[in-house]
CSV table of C-alpha atoms in Angstrom, one decimal:
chain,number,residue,atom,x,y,z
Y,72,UNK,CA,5.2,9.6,-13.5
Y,73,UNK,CA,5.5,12.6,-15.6
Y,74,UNK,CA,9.6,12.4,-15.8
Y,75,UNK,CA,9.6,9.0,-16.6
Y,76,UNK,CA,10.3,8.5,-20.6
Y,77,UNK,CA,10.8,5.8,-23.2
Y,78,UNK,CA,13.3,5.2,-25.5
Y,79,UNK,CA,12.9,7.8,-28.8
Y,80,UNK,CA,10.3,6.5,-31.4
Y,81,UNK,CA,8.0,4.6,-28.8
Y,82,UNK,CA,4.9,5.4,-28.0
Y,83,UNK,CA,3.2,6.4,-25.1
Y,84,UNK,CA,-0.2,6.9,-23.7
Y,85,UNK,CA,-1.8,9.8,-21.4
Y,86,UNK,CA,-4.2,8.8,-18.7
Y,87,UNK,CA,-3.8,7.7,-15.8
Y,88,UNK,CA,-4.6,9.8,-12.8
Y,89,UNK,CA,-7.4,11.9,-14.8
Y,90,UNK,CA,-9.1,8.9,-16.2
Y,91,UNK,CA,-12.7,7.9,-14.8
Y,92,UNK,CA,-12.8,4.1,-13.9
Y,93,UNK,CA,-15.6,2.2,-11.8
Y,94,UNK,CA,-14.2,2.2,-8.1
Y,95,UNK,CA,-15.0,-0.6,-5.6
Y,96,UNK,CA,-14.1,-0.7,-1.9
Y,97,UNK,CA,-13.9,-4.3,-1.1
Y,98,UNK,CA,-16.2,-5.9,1.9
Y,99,UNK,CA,-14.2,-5.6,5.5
Y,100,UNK,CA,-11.4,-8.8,5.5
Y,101,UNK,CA,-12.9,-12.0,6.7
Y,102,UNK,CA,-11.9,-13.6,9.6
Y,103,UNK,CA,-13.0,-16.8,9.0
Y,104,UNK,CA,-13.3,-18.7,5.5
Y,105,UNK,CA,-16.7,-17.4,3.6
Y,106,UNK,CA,-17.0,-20.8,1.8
Y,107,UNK,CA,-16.0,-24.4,2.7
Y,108,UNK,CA,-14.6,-25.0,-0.6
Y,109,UNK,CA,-11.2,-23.5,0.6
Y,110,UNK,CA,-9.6,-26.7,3.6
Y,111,UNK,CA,-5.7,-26.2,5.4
Y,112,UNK,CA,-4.7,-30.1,4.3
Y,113,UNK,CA,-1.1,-29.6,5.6
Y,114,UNK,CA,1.9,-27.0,6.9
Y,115,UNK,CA,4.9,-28.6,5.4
Y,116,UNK,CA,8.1,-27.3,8.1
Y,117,UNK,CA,10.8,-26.7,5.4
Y,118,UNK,CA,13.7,-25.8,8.3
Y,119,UNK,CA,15.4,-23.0,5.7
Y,120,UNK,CA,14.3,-19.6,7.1
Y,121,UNK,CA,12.1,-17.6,5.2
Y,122,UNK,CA,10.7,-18.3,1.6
Y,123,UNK,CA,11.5,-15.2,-0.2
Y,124,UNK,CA,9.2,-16.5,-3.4
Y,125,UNK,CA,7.6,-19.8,-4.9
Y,126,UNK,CA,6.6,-21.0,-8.6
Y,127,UNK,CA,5.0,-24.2,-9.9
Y,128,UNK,CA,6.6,-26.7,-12.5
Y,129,UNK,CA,5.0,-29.4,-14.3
Y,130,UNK,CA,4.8,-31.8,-11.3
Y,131,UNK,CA,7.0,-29.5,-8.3
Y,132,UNK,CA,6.7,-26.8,-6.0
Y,133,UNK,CA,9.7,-24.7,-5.7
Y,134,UNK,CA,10.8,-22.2,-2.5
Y,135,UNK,CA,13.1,-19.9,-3.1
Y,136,UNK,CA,14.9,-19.8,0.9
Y,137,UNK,CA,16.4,-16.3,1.2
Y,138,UNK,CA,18.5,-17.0,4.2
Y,139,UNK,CA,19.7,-20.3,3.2
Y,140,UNK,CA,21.3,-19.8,-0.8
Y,141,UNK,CA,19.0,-22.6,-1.4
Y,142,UNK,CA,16.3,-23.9,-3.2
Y,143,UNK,CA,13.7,-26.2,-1.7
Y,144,UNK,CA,11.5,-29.0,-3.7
Y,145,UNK,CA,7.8,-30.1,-2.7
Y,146,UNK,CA,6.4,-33.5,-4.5
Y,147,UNK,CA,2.4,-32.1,-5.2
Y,148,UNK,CA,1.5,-35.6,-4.6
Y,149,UNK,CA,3.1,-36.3,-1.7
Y,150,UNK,CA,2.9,-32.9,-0.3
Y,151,UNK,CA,6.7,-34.4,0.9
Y,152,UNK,CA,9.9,-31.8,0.3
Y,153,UNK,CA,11.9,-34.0,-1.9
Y,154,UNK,CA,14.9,-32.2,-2.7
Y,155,UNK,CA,17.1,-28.7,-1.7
Y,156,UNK,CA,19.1,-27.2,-3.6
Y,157,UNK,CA,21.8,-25.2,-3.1
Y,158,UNK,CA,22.6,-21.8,-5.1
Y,159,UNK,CA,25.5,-19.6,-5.7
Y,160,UNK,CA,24.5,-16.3,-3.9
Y,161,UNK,CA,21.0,-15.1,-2.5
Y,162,UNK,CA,17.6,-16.5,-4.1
Y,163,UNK,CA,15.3,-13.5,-4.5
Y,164,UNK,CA,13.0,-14.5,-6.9
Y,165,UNK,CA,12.0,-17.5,-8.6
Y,166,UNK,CA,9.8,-18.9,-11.6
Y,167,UNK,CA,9.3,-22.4,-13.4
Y,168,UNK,CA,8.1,-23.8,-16.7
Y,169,UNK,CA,7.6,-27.4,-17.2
Y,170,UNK,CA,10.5,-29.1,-15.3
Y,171,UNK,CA,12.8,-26.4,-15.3
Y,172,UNK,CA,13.1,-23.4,-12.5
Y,173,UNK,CA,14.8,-20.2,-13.0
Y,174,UNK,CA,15.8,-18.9,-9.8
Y,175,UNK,CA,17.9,-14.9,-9.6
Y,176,UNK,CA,20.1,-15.3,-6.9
Y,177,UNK,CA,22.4,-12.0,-5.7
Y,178,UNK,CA,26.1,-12.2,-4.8
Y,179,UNK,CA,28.4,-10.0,-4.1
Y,180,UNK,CA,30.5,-10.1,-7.3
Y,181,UNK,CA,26.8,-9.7,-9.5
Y,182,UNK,CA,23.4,-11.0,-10.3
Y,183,UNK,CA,22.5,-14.2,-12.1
Y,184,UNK,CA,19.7,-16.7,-13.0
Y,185,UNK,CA,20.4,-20.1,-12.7
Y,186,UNK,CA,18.5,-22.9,-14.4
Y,187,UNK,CA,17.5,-26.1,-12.3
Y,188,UNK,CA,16.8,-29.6,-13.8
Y,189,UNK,CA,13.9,-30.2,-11.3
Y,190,UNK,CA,14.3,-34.1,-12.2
Y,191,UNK,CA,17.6,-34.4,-11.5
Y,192,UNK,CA,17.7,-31.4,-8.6
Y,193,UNK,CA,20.8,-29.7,-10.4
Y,194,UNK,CA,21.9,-26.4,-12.0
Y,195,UNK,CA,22.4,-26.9,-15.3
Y,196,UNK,CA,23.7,-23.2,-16.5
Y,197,UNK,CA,24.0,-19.9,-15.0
Y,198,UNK,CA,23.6,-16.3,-16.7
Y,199,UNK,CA,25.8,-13.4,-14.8
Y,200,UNK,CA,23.6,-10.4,-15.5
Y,201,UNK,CA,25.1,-6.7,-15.0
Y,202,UNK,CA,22.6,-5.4,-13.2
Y,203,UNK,CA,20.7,-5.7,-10.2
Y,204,UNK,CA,17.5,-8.3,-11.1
Y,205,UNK,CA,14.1,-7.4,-8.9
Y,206,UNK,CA,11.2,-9.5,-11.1
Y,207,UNK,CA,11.5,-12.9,-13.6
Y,208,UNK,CA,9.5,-14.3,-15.5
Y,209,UNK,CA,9.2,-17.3,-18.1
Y,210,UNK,CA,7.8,-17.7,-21.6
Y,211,UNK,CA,4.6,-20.4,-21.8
Y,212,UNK,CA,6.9,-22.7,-24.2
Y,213,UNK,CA,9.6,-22.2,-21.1
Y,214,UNK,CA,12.1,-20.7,-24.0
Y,215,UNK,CA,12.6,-17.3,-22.5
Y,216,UNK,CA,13.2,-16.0,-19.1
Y,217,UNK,CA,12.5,-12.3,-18.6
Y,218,UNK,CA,14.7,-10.7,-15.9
Y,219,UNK,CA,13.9,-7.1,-14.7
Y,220,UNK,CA,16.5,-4.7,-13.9
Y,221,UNK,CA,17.3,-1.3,-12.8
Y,222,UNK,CA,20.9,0.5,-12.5
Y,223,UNK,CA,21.1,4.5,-12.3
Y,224,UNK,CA,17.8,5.6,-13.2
Y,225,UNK,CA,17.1,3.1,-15.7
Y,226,UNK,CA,15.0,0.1,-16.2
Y,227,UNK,CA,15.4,-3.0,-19.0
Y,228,UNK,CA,14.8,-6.4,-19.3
Y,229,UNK,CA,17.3,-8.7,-20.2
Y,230,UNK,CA,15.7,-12.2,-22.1
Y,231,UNK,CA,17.8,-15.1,-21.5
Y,232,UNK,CA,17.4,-17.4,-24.7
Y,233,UNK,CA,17.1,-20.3,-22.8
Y,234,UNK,CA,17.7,-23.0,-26.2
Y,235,UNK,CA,20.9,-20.6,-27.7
Y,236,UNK,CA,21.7,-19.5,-24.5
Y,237,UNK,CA,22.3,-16.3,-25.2
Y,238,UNK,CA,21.3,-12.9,-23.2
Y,239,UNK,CA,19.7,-9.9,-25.2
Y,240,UNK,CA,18.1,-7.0,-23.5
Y,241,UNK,CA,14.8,-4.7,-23.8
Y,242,UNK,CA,15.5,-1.1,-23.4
Y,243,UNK,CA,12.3,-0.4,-21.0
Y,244,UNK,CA,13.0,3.7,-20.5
Y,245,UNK,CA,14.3,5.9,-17.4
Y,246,UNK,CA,13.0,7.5,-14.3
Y,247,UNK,CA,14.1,9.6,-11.2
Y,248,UNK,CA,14.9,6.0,-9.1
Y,249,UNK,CA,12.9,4.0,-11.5
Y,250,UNK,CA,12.6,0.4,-10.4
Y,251,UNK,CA,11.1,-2.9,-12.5
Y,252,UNK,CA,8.1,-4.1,-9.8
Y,253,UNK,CA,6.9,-6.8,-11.3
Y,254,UNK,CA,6.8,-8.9,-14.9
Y,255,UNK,CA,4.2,-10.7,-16.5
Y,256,UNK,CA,3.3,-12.8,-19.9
Y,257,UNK,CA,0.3,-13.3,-21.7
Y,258,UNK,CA,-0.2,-16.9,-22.8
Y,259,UNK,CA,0.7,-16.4,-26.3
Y,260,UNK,CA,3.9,-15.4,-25.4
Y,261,UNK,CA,3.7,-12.0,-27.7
Y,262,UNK,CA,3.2,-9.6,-24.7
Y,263,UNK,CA,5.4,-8.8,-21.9
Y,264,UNK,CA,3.7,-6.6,-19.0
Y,265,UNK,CA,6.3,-4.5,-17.2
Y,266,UNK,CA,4.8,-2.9,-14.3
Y,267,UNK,CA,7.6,0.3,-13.5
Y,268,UNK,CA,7.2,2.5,-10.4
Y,269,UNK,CA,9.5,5.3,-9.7
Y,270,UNK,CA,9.5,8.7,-7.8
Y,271,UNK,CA,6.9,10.3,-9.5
Y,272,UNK,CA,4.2,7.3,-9.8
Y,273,UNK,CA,4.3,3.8,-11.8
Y,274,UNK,CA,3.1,2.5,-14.7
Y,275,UNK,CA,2.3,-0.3,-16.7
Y,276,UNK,CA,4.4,-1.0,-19.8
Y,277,UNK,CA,3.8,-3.4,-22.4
Y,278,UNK,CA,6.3,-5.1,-24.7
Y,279,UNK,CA,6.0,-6.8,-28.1
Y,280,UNK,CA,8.2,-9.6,-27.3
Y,281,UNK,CA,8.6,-10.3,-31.1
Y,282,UNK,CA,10.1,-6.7,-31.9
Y,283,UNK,CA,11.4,-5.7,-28.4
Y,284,UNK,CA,9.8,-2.3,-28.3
Y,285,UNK,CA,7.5,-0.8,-26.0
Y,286,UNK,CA,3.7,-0.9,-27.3
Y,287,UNK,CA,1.9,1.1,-24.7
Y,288,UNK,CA,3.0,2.9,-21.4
Y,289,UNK,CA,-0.3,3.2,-19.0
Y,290,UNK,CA,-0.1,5.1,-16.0
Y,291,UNK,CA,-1.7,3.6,-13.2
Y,292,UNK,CA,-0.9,6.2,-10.1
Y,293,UNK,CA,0.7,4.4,-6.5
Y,294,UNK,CA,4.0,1.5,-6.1
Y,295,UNK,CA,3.1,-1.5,-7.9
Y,296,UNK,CA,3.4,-4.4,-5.7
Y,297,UNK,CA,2.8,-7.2,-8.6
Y,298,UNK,CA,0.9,-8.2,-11.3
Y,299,UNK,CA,-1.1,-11.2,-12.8
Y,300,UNK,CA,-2.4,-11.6,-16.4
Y,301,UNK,CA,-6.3,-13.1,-16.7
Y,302,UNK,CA,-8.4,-13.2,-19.2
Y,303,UNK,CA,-7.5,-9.9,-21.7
Y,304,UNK,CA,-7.1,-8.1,-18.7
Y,305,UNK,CA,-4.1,-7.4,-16.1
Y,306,UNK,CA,-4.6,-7.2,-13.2
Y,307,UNK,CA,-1.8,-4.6,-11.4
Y,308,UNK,CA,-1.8,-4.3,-7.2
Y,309,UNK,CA,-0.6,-1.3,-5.8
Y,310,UNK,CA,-0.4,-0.4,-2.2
Y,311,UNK,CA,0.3,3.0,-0.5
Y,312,UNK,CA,0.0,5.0,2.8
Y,313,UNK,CA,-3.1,7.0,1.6
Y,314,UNK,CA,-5.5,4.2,0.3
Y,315,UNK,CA,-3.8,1.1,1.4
Y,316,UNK,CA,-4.1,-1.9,-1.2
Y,317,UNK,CA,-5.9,-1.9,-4.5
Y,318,UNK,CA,-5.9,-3.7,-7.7
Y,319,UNK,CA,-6.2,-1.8,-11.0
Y,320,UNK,CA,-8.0,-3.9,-13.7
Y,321,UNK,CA,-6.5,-3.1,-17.2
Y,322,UNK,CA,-8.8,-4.1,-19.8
Y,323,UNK,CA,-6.2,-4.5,-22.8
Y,324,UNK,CA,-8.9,-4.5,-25.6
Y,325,UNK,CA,-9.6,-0.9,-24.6
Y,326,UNK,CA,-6.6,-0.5,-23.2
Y,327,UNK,CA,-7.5,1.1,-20.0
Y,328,UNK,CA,-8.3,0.9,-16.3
Y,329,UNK,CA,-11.9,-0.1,-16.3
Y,330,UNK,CA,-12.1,-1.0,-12.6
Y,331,UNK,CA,-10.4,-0.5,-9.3
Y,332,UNK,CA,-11.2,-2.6,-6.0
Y,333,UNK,CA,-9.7,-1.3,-2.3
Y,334,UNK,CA,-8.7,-4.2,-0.5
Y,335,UNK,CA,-7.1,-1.8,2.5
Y,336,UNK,CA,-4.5,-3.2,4.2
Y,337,UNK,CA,-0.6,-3.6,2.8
Y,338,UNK,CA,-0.2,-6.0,0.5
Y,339,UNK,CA,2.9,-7.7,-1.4
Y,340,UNK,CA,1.8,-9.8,-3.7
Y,341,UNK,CA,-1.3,-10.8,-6.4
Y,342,UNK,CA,-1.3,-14.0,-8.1
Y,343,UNK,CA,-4.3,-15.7,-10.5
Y,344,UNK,CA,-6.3,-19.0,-10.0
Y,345,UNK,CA,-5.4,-22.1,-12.7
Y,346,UNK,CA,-8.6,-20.6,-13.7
Y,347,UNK,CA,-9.0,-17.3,-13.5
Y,348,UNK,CA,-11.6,-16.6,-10.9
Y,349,UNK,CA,-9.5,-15.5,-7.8
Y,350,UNK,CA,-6.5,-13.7,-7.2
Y,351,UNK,CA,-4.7,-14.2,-4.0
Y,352,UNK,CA,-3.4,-11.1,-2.7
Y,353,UNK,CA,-0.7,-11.5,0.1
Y,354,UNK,CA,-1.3,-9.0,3.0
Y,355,UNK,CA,0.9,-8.2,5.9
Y,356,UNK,CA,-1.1,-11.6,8.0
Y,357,UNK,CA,-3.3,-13.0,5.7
Y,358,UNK,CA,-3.9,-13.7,2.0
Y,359,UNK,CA,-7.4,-12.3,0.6
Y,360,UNK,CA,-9.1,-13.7,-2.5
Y,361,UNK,CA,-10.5,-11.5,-4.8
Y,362,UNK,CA,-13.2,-12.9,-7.2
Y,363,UNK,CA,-12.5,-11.5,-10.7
Y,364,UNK,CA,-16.1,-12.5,-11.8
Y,365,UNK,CA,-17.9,-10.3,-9.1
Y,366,UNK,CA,-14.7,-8.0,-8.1
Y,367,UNK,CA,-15.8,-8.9,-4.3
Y,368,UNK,CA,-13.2,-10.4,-1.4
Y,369,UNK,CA,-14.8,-13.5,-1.5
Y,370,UNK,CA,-12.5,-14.9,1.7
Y,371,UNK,CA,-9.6,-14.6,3.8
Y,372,UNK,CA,-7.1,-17.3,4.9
Y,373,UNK,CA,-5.1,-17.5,7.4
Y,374,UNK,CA,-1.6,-18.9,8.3
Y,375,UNK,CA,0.6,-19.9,11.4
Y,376,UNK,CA,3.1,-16.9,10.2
Y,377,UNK,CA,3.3,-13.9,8.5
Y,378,UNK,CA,2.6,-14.9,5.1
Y,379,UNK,CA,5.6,-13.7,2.1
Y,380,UNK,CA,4.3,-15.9,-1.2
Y,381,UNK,CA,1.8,-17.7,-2.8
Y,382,UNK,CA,1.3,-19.9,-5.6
Y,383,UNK,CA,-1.9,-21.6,-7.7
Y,384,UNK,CA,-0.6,-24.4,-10.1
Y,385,UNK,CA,-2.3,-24.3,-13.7
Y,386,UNK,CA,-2.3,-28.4,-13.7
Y,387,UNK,CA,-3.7,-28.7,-9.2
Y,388,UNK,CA,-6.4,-28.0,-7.2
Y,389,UNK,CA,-4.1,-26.8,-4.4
Y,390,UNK,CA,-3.2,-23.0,-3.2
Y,391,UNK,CA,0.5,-22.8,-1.5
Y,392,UNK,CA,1.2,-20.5,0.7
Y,393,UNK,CA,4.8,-19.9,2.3
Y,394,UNK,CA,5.7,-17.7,5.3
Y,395,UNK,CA,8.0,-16.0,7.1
Y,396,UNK,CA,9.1,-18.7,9.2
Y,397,UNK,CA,10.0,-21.3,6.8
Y,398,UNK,CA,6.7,-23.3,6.5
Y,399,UNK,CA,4.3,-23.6,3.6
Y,400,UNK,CA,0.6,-24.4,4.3
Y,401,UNK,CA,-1.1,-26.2,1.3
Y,402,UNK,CA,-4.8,-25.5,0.9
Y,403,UNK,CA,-7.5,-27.6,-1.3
Y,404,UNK,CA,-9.4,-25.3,-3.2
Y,405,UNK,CA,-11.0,-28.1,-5.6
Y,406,UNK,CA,-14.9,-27.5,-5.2
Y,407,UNK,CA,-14.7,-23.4,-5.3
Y,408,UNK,CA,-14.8,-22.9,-9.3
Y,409,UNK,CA,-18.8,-23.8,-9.2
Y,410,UNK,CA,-19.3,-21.8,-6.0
Y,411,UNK,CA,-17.9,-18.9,-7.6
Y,412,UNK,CA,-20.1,-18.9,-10.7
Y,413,UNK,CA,-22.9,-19.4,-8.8
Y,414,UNK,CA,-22.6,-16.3,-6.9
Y,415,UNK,CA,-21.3,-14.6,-9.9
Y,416,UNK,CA,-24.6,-15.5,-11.6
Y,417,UNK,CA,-26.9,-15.1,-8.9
Y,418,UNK,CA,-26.3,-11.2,-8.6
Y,419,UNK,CA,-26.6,-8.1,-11.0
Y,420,UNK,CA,-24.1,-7.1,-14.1
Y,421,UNK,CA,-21.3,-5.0,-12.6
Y,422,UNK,CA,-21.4,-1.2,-13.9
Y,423,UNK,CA,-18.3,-0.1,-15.5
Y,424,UNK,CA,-17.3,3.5,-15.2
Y,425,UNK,CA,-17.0,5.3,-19.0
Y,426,UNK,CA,-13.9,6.5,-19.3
Y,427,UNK,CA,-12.1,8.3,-21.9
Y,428,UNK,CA,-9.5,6.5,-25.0
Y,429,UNK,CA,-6.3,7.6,-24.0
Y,430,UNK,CA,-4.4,9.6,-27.1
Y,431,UNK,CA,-0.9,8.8,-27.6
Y,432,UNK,CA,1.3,11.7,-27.6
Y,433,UNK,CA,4.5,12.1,-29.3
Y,434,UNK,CA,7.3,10.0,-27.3
């Protein structure tokens, strides 16, 4: 992403392509489950057309239904749909904190995310935003929603004070058809990860939410599909015609790619275990779980359908995973933290690659 630059007086980072980081080519895809710990418990029909995306609350499970300018509610005790909502305009992402979800929807007028009292199954405000929205993401105290945009080469973030209820934006940089993949925050709140891709290549930026300026820009190479914060690390899945699917781990203590796994295929989508030992990558018919502790697909689930979204809740011992069709098939995934150690433990120390510091050059 050589043409791709940052606002004057930030700093950014060389690497990238020409830095050395251990490779791994990930086992051929399962076709059954590799461990018992992961069970189907129920497909819940939701009757809404496809679930463009899905977050967890404190206590709900919310589908965002693309076709249907709604937003559907799941009970995680009941596994029961308790409650759909309608929107004004096109859900196309959504993410929740406590119980409030943020969902963007699209009309034809402009963008906007709309906050939902989960309780009462209401929007309680809406925030027009300029600019077309393609990622969101919330704060850990559920204060701030983050709300990637692009419009004519360029690429910001606009925070939605959720308290004041006022909109300020982060000036992210430009690019030849730049475009904001994916957002992510680190659970102090003080680091926003902006994953960027545009015609050159993507990278990874990283924003001091307390100043609002860029901290580091890493290259990382192919599109960025998504990206999931674990442990002083990101984890950033791309996927292209050449290679097919892989994650990139940045370790943010040396601030570089330290390790790469191929997982083939072409997927969508990477989201991280309550705790931190799997990330569920959605593929074009199934959703593969990466182990973080061994960097090894560990299993492969399937679905009914085509499967577009998936979600782990910090507070449940159940995987969600929505399709294509409408449906969402809940999985219990309870017994697999000790299984994972224990194969973690039971074989060698990984080898890490040396790589080079990246230098920062003059913005």
């Amino acid at each position: 992403m050589a043409n791709f630059s940052v606002p004057k007086g930030r700093l950014m980072l060389n690497g990238g392509a020409g830095s050395k980081a251990a490779s791994h080519v990930a086992d051929e895809p399962l076709t059954e489950a590799a461990t018992s710990d992961v069970v189907l418990e129920r497909r819940i029909t939701l009757g809404r057309g496809p679930v463009g995306d899905i977050a967890a609350g404190q206590g709900f499970v919310v589908m965002a239904n693309a076709g249907d300018d709604s937003v559907s509610v799941i009970d995680p005790m009941t596994l029961a749909v308790v409650d759909t909502i309608a929107v004004d305009g096109q859900p196309v992402a959504v993410t929740a904190s406590d119980d409030r979800a943020y969902v963007c929807v699209a009309a034809e007028s402009h963008d906007a995310v709309c906050a939902i009292d989960l309780e009462a199954g209401t929007v309680v405000s809406t925030h027009p935003l300029a600019s077309g929205v393609t990622a969101l993401a919330v704060s850990p105290d559920g204060k701030r929603v983050y709300a990637g945009r692009d419009a004519q080469d360029r690429v910001d973030v606009a925070v939605i004070d959720v308290t004041a209820e006022r909109v300020g934006t982060i000036g992210i940089g430009s690019g030849p058809a730049a475009n904001v993949d994916a957002l992510s925050v680190d659970p102090s709140g003080k680091r926003l990860y902006v994953a960027v891709t545009d015609a050159v290549g993507s990278r990874l930026v990283i924003v001091d939410t307390e100043t609002s300026l860029v901290h580091r820009v890493l290259p990382i190479g192919a599109p960025i599909r998504d990206i999931a914060y674990a442990g002083g690390a990101v984890y950033v899945l791309t996927s292209d015609r050449a290679v097919g699917g892989t994650v990139h781990v940045v370790d943010l203590n040396a601030m570089r790619v330290t390790d790469r796994v191929v997982v083939g295929g072409a997927p969508t989508q990477l989201t991280m275990s309550a705790d931190q030992t799997r990330a569920y990558i959605v593929d074009y018919d199934r959703v593969a779980v990466l182990c973080t502790l061994g960097l090894d697909v560990v299993d492969s689930l399937a679905v009914d359908a085509r499967p577009s979204c998936v979600t782990h809740p910090a507070d449940s011992s159940r995987l969600y995973i929505a399709d294509y069709t409408g449906a969402v098939s809940v999985f219990s995934v309870e017994s697999s933290i000790e299984t994972l150690y224990s194969q973690f433990l039971a074989t060698d120390s990984i080898a890490l690659g040396v790589s080079r510091a990246l230098q920062p050059t003059p913005a």
